[in-house]
Structure formats: C-alpha cells, structure tokens
Amino acid sequence: MAEFKIHNLWPIPVYENNFSVDKKWCDYVKSIPYERTPAQNGDISIDRNLLNKHNLNTLKEKINFHVDLYTKKYLNVKGFNVRPDLKDNVNFYLQESWCVKHKPHDYSHTHYHKGSLISGVYYIDVPKNSGDLVFQKTGSYVNIFPSAINIECNDDDVKVINVKEGDIYLFPSHLMHKVNKNLSNNDRYCLSFDYFVKG
C-alpha cells in the first residue's frame, strides 16, 4: 500500500500559557463594582475598560506580550505586504476588558464575542471545582464536510479545560465557549478581553 501524508491545515488554534497572579491585581478586581448579568448567571464588572486602569497596567503589558506571541509567532501575522518598506504593519489592539465574578452555582452560557478577532481570558482567583472552560464546535464549523451533510466523526465536538490560577487562554473570537457551574463555596474571578486589528 502506498505511503501518504496528511497536512492538517488551519485548525482552530487555542493558545494556553500561565503566569503568576500579582496580589495587587487580585485585590483590585475584588474591590471594583459589579452588576448581575441579564441571564442572572454571574456578575460582570461595570467598567469594561479594566486593563487601561493604573492598577492593572503590568497585567495589560503581560497580556499584550502573549497576544503578540499568539498572533506573530504562531499565527505568523506579518502584515498585508502592500509596501515592502513596512514590516509588521499589522498590530492587534485591546478593544475592551472586563472582569467576571462567578459566585457558587453561577456559570456562563455558550457564547462567542462579536465585533472582535482575538478574545481571551486570564484566571485571577480560581477555587477548586469553580468551573471548567468549555470550547464547543458548532454545526456551522466546516472542516472537511459541509454542514449540509451531517457526517458524524469520532472527534469530540466539545473540549473541556480544567483551568487554574494564572492561566491565560487566547482564541479566535468566533469560537463558541462557556464556563461550567461553579461547584465550590467561593467566588471565582477571571478577566476577559477582546482585541481587533489595525494596520
């Protein structure tokens, strides 16, 4: 039988890394005002511009560093090559950032982030059993077979990630995700953010 090679081109890449949580960041996100979400399944910071606050400027620098690694080192974004004298003329910039507090039994429903290209989450305070991050492949996702022909494969349509304090995840904003129910007795804090492109 002839040998063959498969090239898996352009799967959906989800970036994972970890860096220590500064106590100053943790204290700050616990001190800010929150409001209950319309779905009554969590609390969200009233301020949607948190990473531009002085108390979180070092956190913003670290997140920008990881966004650069993801977009330029892995995704290989270099620019539109319109002019050869402009290198790295495409940059991703922070659109908005907010904190989510999940009390016991809170969760986040399945959703994606409209109006952005790269989304992410940084885990600031994560008690044990306070909710996994779940990515979900939707019916509209086309890899080999179009959705008009619903051919089931052995691949999981859901990827569950057990997160811990200091984890950062970056992913395309169109990727569906949710957070499982907080089964601990303590509040869980994470900072979410969206990036778009300029250049």
PDB file of C-alpha atoms in Angstrom:
ATOM      1  CA  MET A   1       0.000   0.000   0.000  1.00  0.00           C
ATOM      2  CA  ALA A   2       1.295   3.465  -0.882  1.00  0.00           C
ATOM      3  CA  GLU A   3       2.514   5.736   1.916  1.00  0.00           C
ATOM      4  CA  PHE A   4       0.704   9.017   2.309  1.00  0.00           C
ATOM      5  CA  LYS A   5       0.913  12.219   4.313  1.00  0.00           C
ATOM      6  CA  ILE A   6      -1.851  14.358   5.807  1.00  0.00           C
ATOM      7  CA  HIS A   7      -1.369  18.083   6.309  1.00  0.00           C
ATOM      8  CA  ASN A   8      -3.789  19.448   8.900  1.00  0.00           C
ATOM      9  CA  LEU A   9      -4.190  22.960   7.555  1.00  0.00           C
ATOM     10  CA  TRP A  10      -5.619  25.758   9.628  1.00  0.00           C
ATOM     11  CA  PRO A  11      -7.295  24.078  12.574  1.00  0.00           C
ATOM     12  CA  ILE A  12      -8.685  26.423  15.235  1.00  0.00           C
ATOM     13  CA  PRO A  13      -5.690  27.293  17.452  1.00  0.00           C
ATOM     14  CA  VAL A  14      -6.266  27.984  21.140  1.00  0.00           C
ATOM     15  CA  TYR A  15      -3.274  29.470  22.978  1.00  0.00           C
ATOM     16  CA  GLU A  16      -2.540  28.435  26.571  1.00  0.00           C
ATOM     17  CA  ASN A  17       0.090  29.766  28.948  1.00  0.00           C
ATOM     18  CA  ASN A  18       0.454  30.641  32.622  1.00  0.00           C
ATOM     19  CA  PHE A  19       1.972  33.487  34.616  1.00  0.00           C
ATOM     20  CA  SER A  20       1.705  34.317  38.306  1.00  0.00           C
ATOM     21  CA  VAL A  21      -1.148  36.429  39.601  1.00  0.00           C
ATOM     22  CA  ASP A  22       0.017  39.606  41.317  1.00  0.00           C
ATOM     23  CA  LYS A  23      -1.807  40.147  44.621  1.00  0.00           C
ATOM     24  CA  LYS A  24      -2.374  43.776  43.574  1.00  0.00           C
ATOM     25  CA  TRP A  25      -4.410  42.618  40.533  1.00  0.00           C
ATOM     26  CA  CYS A  26      -6.448  40.222  42.651  1.00  0.00           C
ATOM     27  CA  ASP A  27      -7.206  42.823  45.326  1.00  0.00           C
ATOM     28  CA  TYR A  28      -8.201  45.354  42.680  1.00  0.00           C
ATOM     29  CA  VAL A  29     -10.679  43.133  40.785  1.00  0.00           C
ATOM     30  CA  LYS A  30     -12.284  42.136  44.076  1.00  0.00           C
ATOM     31  CA  SER A  31     -12.755  45.784  45.070  1.00  0.00           C
ATOM     32  CA  ILE A  32     -14.494  47.094  41.927  1.00  0.00           C
ATOM     33  CA  PRO A  33     -18.284  47.299  41.449  1.00  0.00           C
ATOM     34  CA  TYR A  34     -20.124  44.513  39.630  1.00  0.00           C
ATOM     35  CA  GLU A  35     -23.631  44.102  38.271  1.00  0.00           C
ATOM     36  CA  ARG A  36     -25.668  40.953  37.754  1.00  0.00           C
ATOM     37  CA  THR A  37     -25.857  39.741  34.159  1.00  0.00           C
ATOM     38  CA  PRO A  38     -29.282  39.812  32.457  1.00  0.00           C
ATOM     39  CA  ALA A  39     -29.233  35.998  32.458  1.00  0.00           C
ATOM     40  CA  GLN A  40     -28.720  36.059  36.261  1.00  0.00           C
ATOM     41  CA  ASN A  41     -25.824  33.583  35.930  1.00  0.00           C
ATOM     42  CA  GLY A  42     -22.876  35.735  37.018  1.00  0.00           C
ATOM     43  CA  ASP A  43     -21.623  39.210  37.868  1.00  0.00           C
ATOM     44  CA  ILE A  44     -19.739  41.416  35.404  1.00  0.00           C
ATOM     45  CA  SER A  45     -17.663  44.495  36.164  1.00  0.00           C
ATOM     46  CA  ILE A  46     -19.434  47.756  35.442  1.00  0.00           C
ATOM     47  CA  ASP A  47     -16.152  49.050  33.977  1.00  0.00           C
ATOM     48  CA  ARG A  48     -15.484  47.466  30.550  1.00  0.00           C
ATOM     49  CA  ASN A  49     -12.069  49.114  30.248  1.00  0.00           C
ATOM     50  CA  LEU A  50     -10.255  47.478  33.154  1.00  0.00           C
ATOM     51  CA  LEU A  51      -6.857  46.802  31.576  1.00  0.00           C
ATOM     52  CA  ASN A  52      -6.400  50.532  30.976  1.00  0.00           C
ATOM     53  CA  LYS A  53      -6.564  51.216  34.714  1.00  0.00           C
ATOM     54  CA  HIS A  54      -3.322  52.055  36.516  1.00  0.00           C
ATOM     55  CA  ASN A  55      -3.759  49.137  38.950  1.00  0.00           C
ATOM     56  CA  LEU A  56      -3.662  46.647  36.059  1.00  0.00           C
ATOM     57  CA  ASN A  57      -1.057  48.236  33.755  1.00  0.00           C
ATOM     58  CA  THR A  58       1.507  45.465  34.352  1.00  0.00           C
ATOM     59  CA  LEU A  59      -1.164  42.844  33.663  1.00  0.00           C
ATOM     60  CA  LYS A  60      -2.002  44.602  30.384  1.00  0.00           C
ATOM     61  CA  GLU A  61       1.685  44.509  29.380  1.00  0.00           C
ATOM     62  CA  LYS A  62       1.826  40.770  30.032  1.00  0.00           C
ATOM     63  CA  ILE A  63      -1.385  40.084  28.113  1.00  0.00           C
ATOM     64  CA  ASN A  64      -0.129  42.194  25.166  1.00  0.00           C
ATOM     65  CA  PHE A  65       3.067  40.116  25.196  1.00  0.00           C
ATOM     66  CA  HIS A  66       1.066  36.875  24.944  1.00  0.00           C
ATOM     67  CA  VAL A  67      -1.196  38.295  22.210  1.00  0.00           C
ATOM     68  CA  ASP A  68       1.973  39.136  20.237  1.00  0.00           C
ATOM     69  CA  LEU A  69       3.289  35.586  20.736  1.00  0.00           C
ATOM     70  CA  TYR A  70      -0.023  34.121  19.575  1.00  0.00           C
ATOM     71  CA  THR A  71      -0.562  36.362  16.558  1.00  0.00           C
ATOM     72  CA  LYS A  72       3.006  36.922  15.337  1.00  0.00           C
ATOM     73  CA  LYS A  73       4.918  33.814  16.407  1.00  0.00           C
ATOM     74  CA  TYR A  74       2.206  31.182  15.985  1.00  0.00           C
ATOM     75  CA  LEU A  75      -0.328  32.634  13.553  1.00  0.00           C
ATOM     76  CA  ASN A  76       2.560  34.279  11.677  1.00  0.00           C
ATOM     77  CA  VAL A  77       0.755  37.596  11.141  1.00  0.00           C
ATOM     78  CA  LYS A  78       3.195  39.889   9.362  1.00  0.00           C
ATOM     79  CA  GLY A  79       1.101  42.428   7.537  1.00  0.00           C
ATOM     80  CA  PHE A  80      -0.588  42.865   4.240  1.00  0.00           C
ATOM     81  CA  ASN A  81       2.724  43.247   2.326  1.00  0.00           C
ATOM     82  CA  VAL A  82       1.333  46.235   0.450  1.00  0.00           C
ATOM     83  CA  ARG A  83       4.602  48.102   0.867  1.00  0.00           C
ATOM     84  CA  PRO A  84       7.906  46.232   1.314  1.00  0.00           C
ATOM     85  CA  ASP A  85       9.275  49.064   3.491  1.00  0.00           C
ATOM     86  CA  LEU A  86       6.568  48.393   6.104  1.00  0.00           C
ATOM     87  CA  LYS A  87       7.223  45.302   8.174  1.00  0.00           C
ATOM     88  CA  ASP A  88       4.917  44.149  10.955  1.00  0.00           C
ATOM     89  CA  ASN A  89       2.485  46.863   9.950  1.00  0.00           C
ATOM     90  CA  VAL A  90      -0.460  44.922  11.366  1.00  0.00           C
ATOM     91  CA  ASN A  91      -0.941  45.099  15.110  1.00  0.00           C
ATOM     92  CA  PHE A  92      -3.635  43.868  17.433  1.00  0.00           C
ATOM     93  CA  TYR A  93      -5.009  46.372  19.920  1.00  0.00           C
ATOM     94  CA  LEU A  94      -7.141  45.992  23.016  1.00  0.00           C
ATOM     95  CA  GLN A  95     -10.801  46.870  22.438  1.00  0.00           C
ATOM     96  CA  GLU A  96     -12.294  46.188  25.842  1.00  0.00           C
ATOM     97  CA  SER A  97     -11.660  44.239  29.019  1.00  0.00           C
ATOM     98  CA  TRP A  98     -13.896  43.275  31.921  1.00  0.00           C
ATOM     99  CA  CYS A  99     -13.934  41.009  34.917  1.00  0.00           C
ATOM    100  CA  VAL A 100     -16.417  38.219  35.591  1.00  0.00           C
ATOM    101  CA  LYS A 101     -17.238  37.071  39.095  1.00  0.00           C
ATOM    102  CA  HIS A 102     -18.963  33.714  39.403  1.00  0.00           C
ATOM    103  CA  LYS A 103     -20.492  33.070  42.793  1.00  0.00           C
ATOM    104  CA  PRO A 104     -21.324  29.492  43.835  1.00  0.00           C
ATOM    105  CA  HIS A 105     -23.687  27.928  41.267  1.00  0.00           C
ATOM    106  CA  ASP A 106     -23.010  30.676  38.678  1.00  0.00           C
ATOM    107  CA  TYR A 107     -21.917  29.738  35.158  1.00  0.00           C
ATOM    108  CA  SER A 108     -21.543  31.228  31.702  1.00  0.00           C
ATOM    109  CA  HIS A 109     -23.788  30.116  28.854  1.00  0.00           C
ATOM    110  CA  THR A 110     -22.420  29.195  25.418  1.00  0.00           C
ATOM    111  CA  HIS A 111     -21.438  32.324  23.509  1.00  0.00           C
ATOM    112  CA  TYR A 112     -18.880  33.954  21.237  1.00  0.00           C
ATOM    113  CA  HIS A 113     -17.546  37.510  21.060  1.00  0.00           C
ATOM    114  CA  LYS A 114     -18.954  39.693  18.280  1.00  0.00           C
ATOM    115  CA  GLY A 115     -17.003  42.558  16.746  1.00  0.00           C
ATOM    116  CA  SER A 116     -13.524  41.330  17.639  1.00  0.00           C
ATOM    117  CA  LEU A 117     -10.904  38.985  16.188  1.00  0.00           C
ATOM    118  CA  ILE A 118      -8.975  37.639  19.185  1.00  0.00           C
ATOM    119  CA  SER A 119     -10.566  37.019  22.575  1.00  0.00           C
ATOM    120  CA  GLY A 120      -9.017  35.803  25.768  1.00  0.00           C
ATOM    121  CA  VAL A 121      -9.363  35.148  29.447  1.00  0.00           C
ATOM    122  CA  TYR A 122      -6.930  35.363  32.368  1.00  0.00           C
ATOM    123  CA  TYR A 123      -7.752  33.463  35.572  1.00  0.00           C
ATOM    124  CA  ILE A 124      -7.150  35.546  38.685  1.00  0.00           C
ATOM    125  CA  ASP A 125      -8.786  33.549  41.503  1.00  0.00           C
ATOM    126  CA  VAL A 126      -9.925  30.012  40.731  1.00  0.00           C
ATOM    127  CA  PRO A 127     -11.113  27.872  43.656  1.00  0.00           C
ATOM    128  CA  LYS A 128     -11.134  24.132  43.065  1.00  0.00           C
ATOM    129  CA  ASN A 129     -14.283  22.943  41.227  1.00  0.00           C
ATOM    130  CA  SER A 130     -15.304  26.509  40.354  1.00  0.00           C
ATOM    131  CA  GLY A 131     -15.999  25.799  36.671  1.00  0.00           C
ATOM    132  CA  ASP A 132     -14.139  24.428  33.644  1.00  0.00           C
ATOM    133  CA  LEU A 133     -13.664  26.349  30.409  1.00  0.00           C
ATOM    134  CA  VAL A 134     -15.510  24.563  27.608  1.00  0.00           C
ATOM    135  CA  PHE A 135     -14.962  25.114  23.878  1.00  0.00           C
ATOM    136  CA  GLN A 136     -17.620  23.856  21.522  1.00  0.00           C
ATOM    137  CA  LYS A 137     -17.590  23.111  17.799  1.00  0.00           C
ATOM    138  CA  THR A 138     -20.750  24.463  16.217  1.00  0.00           C
ATOM    139  CA  GLY A 139     -22.772  22.995  13.374  1.00  0.00           C
ATOM    140  CA  SER A 140     -21.642  25.822  11.111  1.00  0.00           C
ATOM    141  CA  TYR A 141     -17.967  24.869  11.511  1.00  0.00           C
ATOM    142  CA  VAL A 142     -16.712  23.454   8.219  1.00  0.00           C
ATOM    143  CA  ASN A 143     -13.552  21.397   8.192  1.00  0.00           C
ATOM    144  CA  ILE A 144     -13.935  18.622   5.614  1.00  0.00           C
ATOM    145  CA  PHE A 145     -17.656  18.083   5.266  1.00  0.00           C
ATOM    146  CA  PRO A 146     -20.144  20.929   4.813  1.00  0.00           C
ATOM    147  CA  SER A 147     -22.893  21.267   7.402  1.00  0.00           C
ATOM    148  CA  ALA A 148     -25.481  20.349   4.739  1.00  0.00           C
ATOM    149  CA  ILE A 149     -24.235  16.757   5.044  1.00  0.00           C
ATOM    150  CA  ASN A 150     -24.164  15.990   8.759  1.00  0.00           C
ATOM    151  CA  ILE A 151     -21.469  13.298   8.871  1.00  0.00           C
ATOM    152  CA  GLU A 152     -20.538  12.459  12.448  1.00  0.00           C
ATOM    153  CA  CYS A 153     -16.891  11.847  13.279  1.00  0.00           C
ATOM    154  CA  ASN A 154     -15.211  10.334  16.323  1.00  0.00           C
ATOM    155  CA  ASP A 155     -13.647  13.711  17.158  1.00  0.00           C
ATOM    156  CA  ASP A 156     -15.089  15.363  20.239  1.00  0.00           C
ATOM    157  CA  ASP A 157     -17.318  18.344  19.489  1.00  0.00           C
ATOM    158  CA  VAL A 158     -16.526  19.694  22.958  1.00  0.00           C
ATOM    159  CA  LYS A 159     -13.165  20.371  24.614  1.00  0.00           C
ATOM    160  CA  VAL A 160     -13.220  20.776  28.405  1.00  0.00           C
ATOM    161  CA  ILE A 161     -10.249  22.525  30.023  1.00  0.00           C
ATOM    162  CA  ASN A 162      -9.700  22.424  33.771  1.00  0.00           C
ATOM    163  CA  VAL A 163      -8.325  25.922  34.424  1.00  0.00           C
ATOM    164  CA  LYS A 164      -6.139  27.094  37.282  1.00  0.00           C
ATOM    165  CA  GLU A 165      -4.983  30.389  38.714  1.00  0.00           C
ATOM    166  CA  GLY A 166      -2.635  32.260  36.367  1.00  0.00           C
ATOM    167  CA  ASP A 167      -3.801  30.521  33.184  1.00  0.00           C
ATOM    168  CA  ILE A 168      -4.279  32.635  30.078  1.00  0.00           C
ATOM    169  CA  TYR A 169      -6.180  31.446  27.005  1.00  0.00           C
ATOM    170  CA  LEU A 170      -6.365  33.229  23.647  1.00  0.00           C
ATOM    171  CA  PHE A 171      -8.613  32.136  20.796  1.00  0.00           C
ATOM    172  CA  PRO A 172     -10.438  33.391  17.702  1.00  0.00           C
ATOM    173  CA  SER A 173     -13.446  35.423  18.851  1.00  0.00           C
ATOM    174  CA  HIS A 174     -15.855  33.334  16.762  1.00  0.00           C
ATOM    175  CA  LEU A 175     -15.068  30.179  18.752  1.00  0.00           C
ATOM    176  CA  MET A 176     -18.048  29.158  20.891  1.00  0.00           C
ATOM    177  CA  HIS A 177     -17.281  28.708  24.595  1.00  0.00           C
ATOM    178  CA  LYS A 178     -18.886  28.579  28.013  1.00  0.00           C
ATOM    179  CA  VAL A 179     -17.997  28.081  31.675  1.00  0.00           C
ATOM    180  CA  ASN A 180     -19.401  25.216  33.711  1.00  0.00           C
ATOM    181  CA  LYS A 181     -21.178  25.835  37.001  1.00  0.00           C
ATOM    182  CA  ASN A 182     -19.157  26.969  39.999  1.00  0.00           C
ATOM    183  CA  LEU A 183     -19.468  23.993  42.350  1.00  0.00           C
ATOM    184  CA  SER A 184     -17.214  25.490  45.014  1.00  0.00           C
ATOM    185  CA  ASN A 185     -18.255  27.577  48.013  1.00  0.00           C
ATOM    186  CA  ASN A 186     -16.186  30.584  46.914  1.00  0.00           C
ATOM    187  CA  ASP A 187     -16.305  33.268  44.231  1.00  0.00           C
ATOM    188  CA  ARG A 188     -14.289  32.795  41.046  1.00  0.00           C
ATOM    189  CA  TYR A 189     -12.677  35.764  39.246  1.00  0.00           C
ATOM    190  CA  CYS A 190     -11.422  35.948  35.688  1.00  0.00           C
ATOM    191  CA  LEU A 191     -10.575  38.820  33.383  1.00  0.00           C
ATOM    192  CA  SER A 192     -11.851  38.667  29.790  1.00  0.00           C
ATOM    193  CA  PHE A 193     -10.729  40.810  26.876  1.00  0.00           C
ATOM    194  CA  ASP A 194     -11.136  41.370  23.128  1.00  0.00           C
ATOM    195  CA  TYR A 195      -8.614  42.512  20.514  1.00  0.00           C
ATOM    196  CA  PHE A 196      -9.035  43.842  16.998  1.00  0.00           C
ATOM    197  CA  VAL A 197      -6.519  44.690  14.281  1.00  0.00           C
ATOM    198  CA  LYS A 198      -5.139  47.930  12.910  1.00  0.00           C
ATOM    199  CA  GLY A 199      -2.675  48.433  10.101  1.00  0.00           C
TER     200      GLY A 199
END
